[in-house]
Amino acid sequence: MSPAPKTPCDDAARTLLVTGGAGFIGSRFVTRHLAQHPDDRIIVLDALTYASRMDALPPEAQASGRLEFVHGSVRSPVLVEALVSRADAVVHFAAETHVPRSISDNLIFFETDVLGTQTLTTQIVRHAGRIERFVHVSSSEVYGSAHVDPMDEAHPLDPTTPYAAAKCGADRLVSAFAHTYELPAVILRPFNNYGPGQHLEKLIPRFITHGLADEPLTVHGRGEAARDWIYVDDTCDAIERVLAAPIRDVRGEVFNVGTGVATDVLTIARRTLELTGRGPELIEHTTDRPGQVSLHRADPKKLEERVGYRTTTALEDGLARTVAWYRDHPERWRHQLWMRSVPVADSDGTITWW
């Protein structure tokens, strides 16, 4: 693990508040940050929903007192204010994140993603004098399908699912608060993350675990939907660079976090099966998902030009590492097998499992 760049606050120990820090990207960020910044402390606020895992957080950091875990909701003003008042910087991951689940039951997405972000940002305003930086982790889903390829940060926001709409609402809320209250806020829009420990509802771990079990896997439509797949450690490194950059270079800015390379879902399915020792005969096709986005490819130039960061993990290498993790750690995911699909009601009331 390469050392992270120095931040403006590295001369003194910092306390970071990380919301959603027991989730997939959040827990990886927490683990890596504590290893790279031995004097820092982190407070994790997480509601421990189905996609969060306490065992993804480093136990040695909890034992030493460098990591404090708080079980609670980002929608609780009293709790959030108490934690923000102790922090020097905030990294905001907390969100509901699964597109098909938002199609079948979207209320919790707007409550957590929008109202939770409003609660957090309001408390940051109240403690603006001590918060050196606020990094809001948004999503490329706010763009909808590509109007231009690749997609830069000026691409129109055109969300096509309830999840994307909720993320878009939170994204714009942070931007508005940053301008109104002059907050030191930065918005990141990661493209499609993958890596060890991701919940089985997500596409790549779903494909991997079907392959490992020698079970048929389902591809929506013809599998032509293409995404910019980014390895989770690269996303964490991008966050570190934004935390480290001079505030004048990032304040109020939006940055894509992606590779600039798009790969279609069918190719991902075939390559994943190869890495698990299976053949393409396991692939089955079904109807396309409602609100499907046809293409996402990041234009990552702004992040590179402003903070000097480009992703370093090639898709082939990232997939190989990810498959190896799922092969070697079945005890970490077998209990999730029943959650690989969710029921979605069609307009005529028909239930389809996605």
Coordinates of N, CA and C in Angstrom, one line a residue, residues 101-222:
R101 N -33.5 -2.4 -6.0 CA -34.2 -2.2 -4.7 C -35.0 -0.9 -4.8
S102 N -34.4 0.1 -5.4 CA -35.1 1.4 -5.4 C -36.3 1.4 -6.3
I103 N -36.3 0.4 -7.3 CA -37.4 0.3 -8.2 C -38.6 -0.3 -7.4
S104 N -38.3 -1.2 -6.5 CA -39.4 -1.9 -5.8 C -39.9 -1.2 -4.6
D105 N -39.0 -0.4 -3.9 CA -39.3 0.3 -2.7 C -38.4 1.4 -2.5
N106 N -38.8 2.6 -2.9 CA -37.8 3.7 -3.0 C -37.8 4.7 -1.8
L107 N -38.8 4.6 -0.9 CA -38.9 5.6 0.2 C -37.6 5.7 1.0
I108 N -37.0 4.6 1.4 CA -35.8 4.7 2.2 C -34.6 5.3 1.5
F109 N -34.7 5.2 0.1 CA -33.6 5.9 -0.6 C -33.6 7.4 -0.5
F110 N -34.8 8.0 -0.6 CA -34.9 9.4 -0.4 C -34.7 9.8 1.0
E111 N -35.2 9.0 2.0 CA -35.0 9.4 3.4 C -33.5 9.4 3.7
T112 N -32.8 8.4 3.3 CA -31.4 8.3 3.7 C -30.5 9.2 2.8
D113 N -30.7 9.0 1.5 CA -29.8 9.7 0.6 C -30.0 11.2 0.6
V114 N -31.2 11.7 0.6 CA -31.5 13.1 0.5 C -31.6 13.7 1.9
L115 N -32.6 13.2 2.7 CA -32.8 13.8 4.0 C -31.6 13.6 4.9
G116 N -31.0 12.4 4.8 CA -29.7 12.1 5.6 C -28.6 13.1 5.2
T117 N -28.5 13.4 3.9 CA -27.5 14.3 3.5 C -27.8 15.8 4.0
Q118 N -29.1 16.1 4.0 CA -29.5 17.4 4.5 C -29.2 17.5 6.0
T119 N -29.5 16.5 6.7 CA -29.2 16.5 8.1 C -27.7 16.7 8.4
L120 N -26.9 15.9 7.7 CA -25.4 16.0 7.9 C -24.9 17.4 7.5
T121 N -25.3 17.9 6.3 CA -24.8 19.1 5.8 C -25.2 20.3 6.7
T122 N -26.4 20.3 7.2 CA -26.9 21.3 8.1 C -26.0 21.4 9.4
Q123 N -25.6 20.2 9.9 CA -24.7 20.2 11.1 C -23.3 20.7 10.7
I124 N -22.9 20.4 9.5 CA -21.6 20.9 9.1 C -21.6 22.5 9.0
V125 N -22.7 23.0 8.5 CA -22.9 24.5 8.5 C -22.8 25.0 9.9
R126 N -23.4 24.4 10.9 CA -23.3 24.8 12.3 C -21.9 24.8 12.9
H127 N -21.1 23.9 12.4 CA -19.8 23.7 12.9 C -18.7 24.0 11.8
A128 N -19.1 24.9 10.9 CA -18.2 25.2 9.8 C -16.8 25.7 10.2
G129 N -16.7 26.3 11.3 CA -15.4 26.8 11.8 C -14.4 25.8 12.0
R130 N -14.8 24.5 12.3 CA -13.9 23.5 12.6 C -13.7 22.4 11.5
I131 N -14.7 22.4 10.5 CA -14.6 21.4 9.5 C -13.7 21.9 8.4
E132 N -12.6 21.2 8.2 CA -11.6 21.6 7.2 C -12.0 21.2 5.8
R133 N -12.7 20.1 5.7 CA -13.1 19.5 4.4 C -14.3 18.6 4.6
F134 N -15.2 18.7 3.6 CA -16.4 17.8 3.5 C -16.4 17.2 2.1
V135 N -16.2 15.8 2.1 CA -16.2 15.1 0.8 C -17.5 14.3 0.7
H136 N -18.3 14.7 -0.2 CA -19.5 14.0 -0.5 C -19.3 13.0 -1.6
V137 N -19.6 11.7 -1.3 CA -19.5 10.7 -2.3 C -20.8 10.4 -3.0
S138 N -20.9 11.0 -4.2 CA -22.1 10.9 -5.0 C -22.0 9.6 -5.9
S139 N -22.5 9.7 -7.2 CA -22.5 8.6 -8.1 C -22.6 9.0 -9.5
S140 N -22.0 8.3 -10.4 CA -22.2 8.5 -11.8 C -23.6 8.3 -12.3
E141 N -24.4 7.6 -11.5 CA -25.8 7.4 -11.9 C -26.6 8.7 -12.0
V142 N -26.1 9.8 -11.4 CA -26.8 11.0 -11.6 C -26.9 11.5 -13.0
Y143 N -26.0 11.0 -13.9 CA -25.9 11.4 -15.2 C -27.0 10.8 -16.1
G144 N -27.5 9.6 -15.7 CA -28.3 8.8 -16.6 C -27.5 8.3 -17.8
S145 N -28.1 7.9 -18.9 CA -27.4 7.4 -20.0 C -26.6 8.5 -20.7
A146 N -25.4 8.1 -21.3 CA -24.5 9.1 -21.8 C -25.2 9.9 -23.0
H147 N -25.1 11.2 -22.9 CA -25.5 12.1 -24.0 C -24.3 12.3 -24.9
V148 N -23.1 12.3 -24.2 CA -21.8 12.3 -24.9 C -20.9 11.3 -24.3
D149 N -19.9 10.8 -25.1 CA -19.0 9.8 -24.6 C -17.6 10.2 -24.9
P150 N -16.7 10.3 -23.9 CA -17.0 10.1 -22.4 C -17.7 11.2 -21.8
M151 N -18.1 11.0 -20.5 CA -19.0 11.9 -19.8 C -18.1 12.7 -18.9
D152 N -18.1 14.1 -19.0 CA -17.3 14.9 -18.1 C -18.3 15.5 -17.0
E153 N -17.8 16.3 -16.1 CA -18.6 16.8 -15.0 C -19.7 17.7 -15.4
A154 N -19.6 18.3 -16.7 CA -20.6 19.2 -17.2 C -21.7 18.4 -17.9
H155 N -21.7 17.1 -17.9 CA -22.7 16.3 -18.5 C -24.0 16.6 -17.8
P156 N -25.1 16.7 -18.6 CA -26.4 16.9 -18.0 C -26.8 15.9 -16.9
L157 N -27.4 16.3 -15.9 CA -27.9 15.3 -14.8 C -29.3 14.8 -15.3
D158 N -29.4 13.6 -15.5 CA -30.6 13.0 -16.1 C -30.9 11.6 -15.5
P159 N -31.1 11.5 -14.2 CA -31.3 10.2 -13.5 C -32.5 9.5 -14.1
T160 N -32.3 8.1 -14.2 CA -33.3 7.3 -14.8 C -34.0 6.3 -13.9
T161 N -33.5 6.3 -12.6 CA -34.1 5.4 -11.6 C -34.3 6.1 -10.3
P162 N -35.2 5.6 -9.4 CA -35.3 6.3 -8.1 C -34.0 6.4 -7.4
Y163 N -33.2 5.4 -7.4 CA -31.9 5.5 -6.8 C -31.1 6.7 -7.3
A164 N -31.0 6.7 -8.6 CA -30.2 7.8 -9.3 C -30.8 9.2 -8.9
A165 N -32.2 9.3 -8.9 CA -32.8 10.5 -8.5 C -32.5 10.9 -7.1
A166 N -32.4 10.0 -6.2 CA -32.1 10.3 -4.8 C -30.6 10.7 -4.7
K167 N -29.7 10.1 -5.4 CA -28.3 10.5 -5.4 C -28.2 11.9 -6.0
C168 N -28.9 12.1 -7.0 CA -28.9 13.4 -7.7 C -29.3 14.5 -6.7
G169 N -30.4 14.2 -6.0 CA -30.9 15.2 -5.0 C -29.9 15.5 -4.0
A170 N -29.2 14.5 -3.5 CA -28.1 14.7 -2.5 C -27.0 15.5 -3.0
D171 N -26.6 15.1 -4.2 CA -25.5 15.8 -4.9 C -25.7 17.3 -5.1
R172 N -26.9 17.6 -5.6 CA -27.2 19.0 -5.8 C -27.4 19.8 -4.4
L173 N -27.9 19.1 -3.4 CA -28.1 19.7 -2.1 C -26.7 20.1 -1.6
V174 N -25.7 19.2 -1.7 CA -24.4 19.6 -1.2 C -23.8 20.8 -1.9
S175 N -24.0 20.7 -3.3 CA -23.5 21.9 -4.1 C -24.2 23.2 -3.7
A176 N -25.5 23.1 -3.4 CA -26.2 24.4 -3.1 C -25.8 24.9 -1.7
F177 N -25.6 23.9 -0.7 CA -25.1 24.3 0.6 C -23.7 24.9 0.5
A178 N -22.9 24.3 -0.3 CA -21.5 24.8 -0.5 C -21.5 26.2 -1.0
H179 N -22.3 26.5 -1.9 CA -22.3 27.9 -2.5 C -23.0 28.8 -1.5
T180 N -24.1 28.4 -0.8 CA -24.8 29.3 0.1 C -24.0 29.7 1.3
Y181 N -23.4 28.6 1.9 CA -22.7 28.8 3.2 C -21.2 28.7 3.1
E182 N -20.7 28.7 1.9 CA -19.2 28.7 1.6 C -18.6 27.5 2.4
L183 N -19.2 26.4 2.3 CA -18.6 25.2 2.9 C -17.4 24.7 2.1
P184 N -16.4 24.1 2.8 CA -15.3 23.5 2.1 C -15.7 22.1 1.5
A185 N -16.7 22.0 0.7 CA -17.2 20.8 0.2 C -16.7 20.4 -1.2
V186 N -16.5 19.1 -1.4 CA -16.1 18.5 -2.6 C -17.0 17.4 -3.0
I187 N -17.5 17.3 -4.2 CA -18.4 16.2 -4.6 C -17.6 15.3 -5.6
L188 N -17.6 14.0 -5.2 CA -17.0 13.0 -6.1 C -18.1 12.1 -6.7
R189 N -18.0 11.8 -8.0 CA -18.9 11.0 -8.7 C -18.2 9.7 -9.2
P190 N -18.1 8.7 -8.3 CA -17.5 7.5 -8.7 C -18.3 6.7 -9.8
F191 N -17.7 6.1 -10.7 CA -18.4 5.2 -11.6 C -18.5 3.8 -11.0
N192 N -18.7 2.7 -11.7 CA -19.1 1.5 -11.1 C -18.0 0.8 -10.3
N193 N -18.1 0.8 -9.0 CA -17.1 0.2 -8.1 C -17.2 -1.3 -8.0
Y194 N -16.1 -2.0 -7.8 CA -16.1 -3.4 -7.6 C -14.9 -3.8 -6.8
G195 N -14.9 -4.9 -6.2 CA -13.7 -5.4 -5.4 C -14.1 -6.3 -4.3
P196 N -13.1 -6.8 -3.6 CA -13.3 -7.8 -2.5 C -14.3 -7.2 -1.5
G197 N -15.2 -8.1 -1.0 CA -16.2 -7.8 0.0 C -17.4 -7.1 -0.4
Q198 N -17.6 -6.8 -1.7 CA -18.9 -6.2 -2.1 C -20.0 -7.1 -1.9
H199 N -21.2 -6.5 -1.6 CA -22.4 -7.3 -1.4 C -22.8 -8.1 -2.6
L200 N -23.4 -9.3 -2.4 CA -23.7 -10.1 -3.6 C -24.9 -9.6 -4.4
E201 N -25.6 -8.5 -4.0 CA -26.6 -8.0 -4.9 C -26.0 -7.2 -6.1
K202 N -24.7 -6.9 -6.0 CA -24.0 -6.1 -7.0 C -23.6 -7.1 -8.1
L203 N -23.4 -6.6 -9.3 CA -23.3 -7.4 -10.5 C -22.1 -8.3 -10.5
I204 N -20.9 -7.7 -10.3 CA -19.7 -8.5 -10.4 C -19.6 -9.6 -9.3
P205 N -19.9 -9.4 -8.0 CA -19.9 -10.5 -7.0 C -21.0 -11.5 -7.3
R206 N -22.1 -11.0 -7.9 CA -23.2 -11.9 -8.2 C -22.7 -12.9 -9.3
F207 N -22.1 -12.4 -10.3 CA -21.5 -13.2 -11.4 C -20.4 -14.2 -10.8
I208 N -19.6 -13.6 -10.0 CA -18.5 -14.5 -9.4 C -19.0 -15.6 -8.6
T209 N -20.0 -15.4 -7.8 CA -20.5 -16.4 -6.9 C -21.3 -17.5 -7.7
H210 N -22.0 -17.0 -8.7 CA -22.7 -18.0 -9.6 C -21.6 -18.9 -10.3
G211 N -20.5 -18.3 -10.7 CA -19.5 -19.1 -11.4 C -18.8 -20.1 -10.4
L212 N -18.5 -19.6 -9.2 CA -17.9 -20.5 -8.2 C -18.8 -21.7 -7.9
A213 N -20.1 -21.5 -7.9 CA -21.0 -22.5 -7.6 C -21.5 -23.3 -8.8
D214 N -20.9 -23.0 -10.0 CA -21.3 -23.6 -11.2 C -22.8 -23.5 -11.5
E215 N -23.3 -22.4 -11.2 CA -24.8 -22.1 -11.4 C -25.0 -21.1 -12.6
P216 N -26.1 -21.2 -13.3 CA -26.4 -20.3 -14.4 C -26.5 -18.8 -13.8
L217 N -26.0 -17.9 -14.6 CA -26.1 -16.5 -14.2 C -26.9 -15.7 -15.2
T218 N -27.6 -14.7 -14.8 CA -28.5 -14.0 -15.6 C -27.9 -12.6 -16.1
V219 N -28.0 -12.4 -17.4 CA -27.6 -11.1 -18.0 C -28.8 -10.4 -18.5
H220 N -29.0 -9.2 -18.1 CA -30.2 -8.4 -18.5 C -30.1 -8.0 -20.0
G221 N -31.1 -8.2 -20.8 CA -31.1 -7.9 -22.2 C -30.0 -8.7 -22.9
R222 N -29.4 -8.0 -23.8 CA -28.3 -8.6 -24.6 C -26.9 -8.4 -23.9

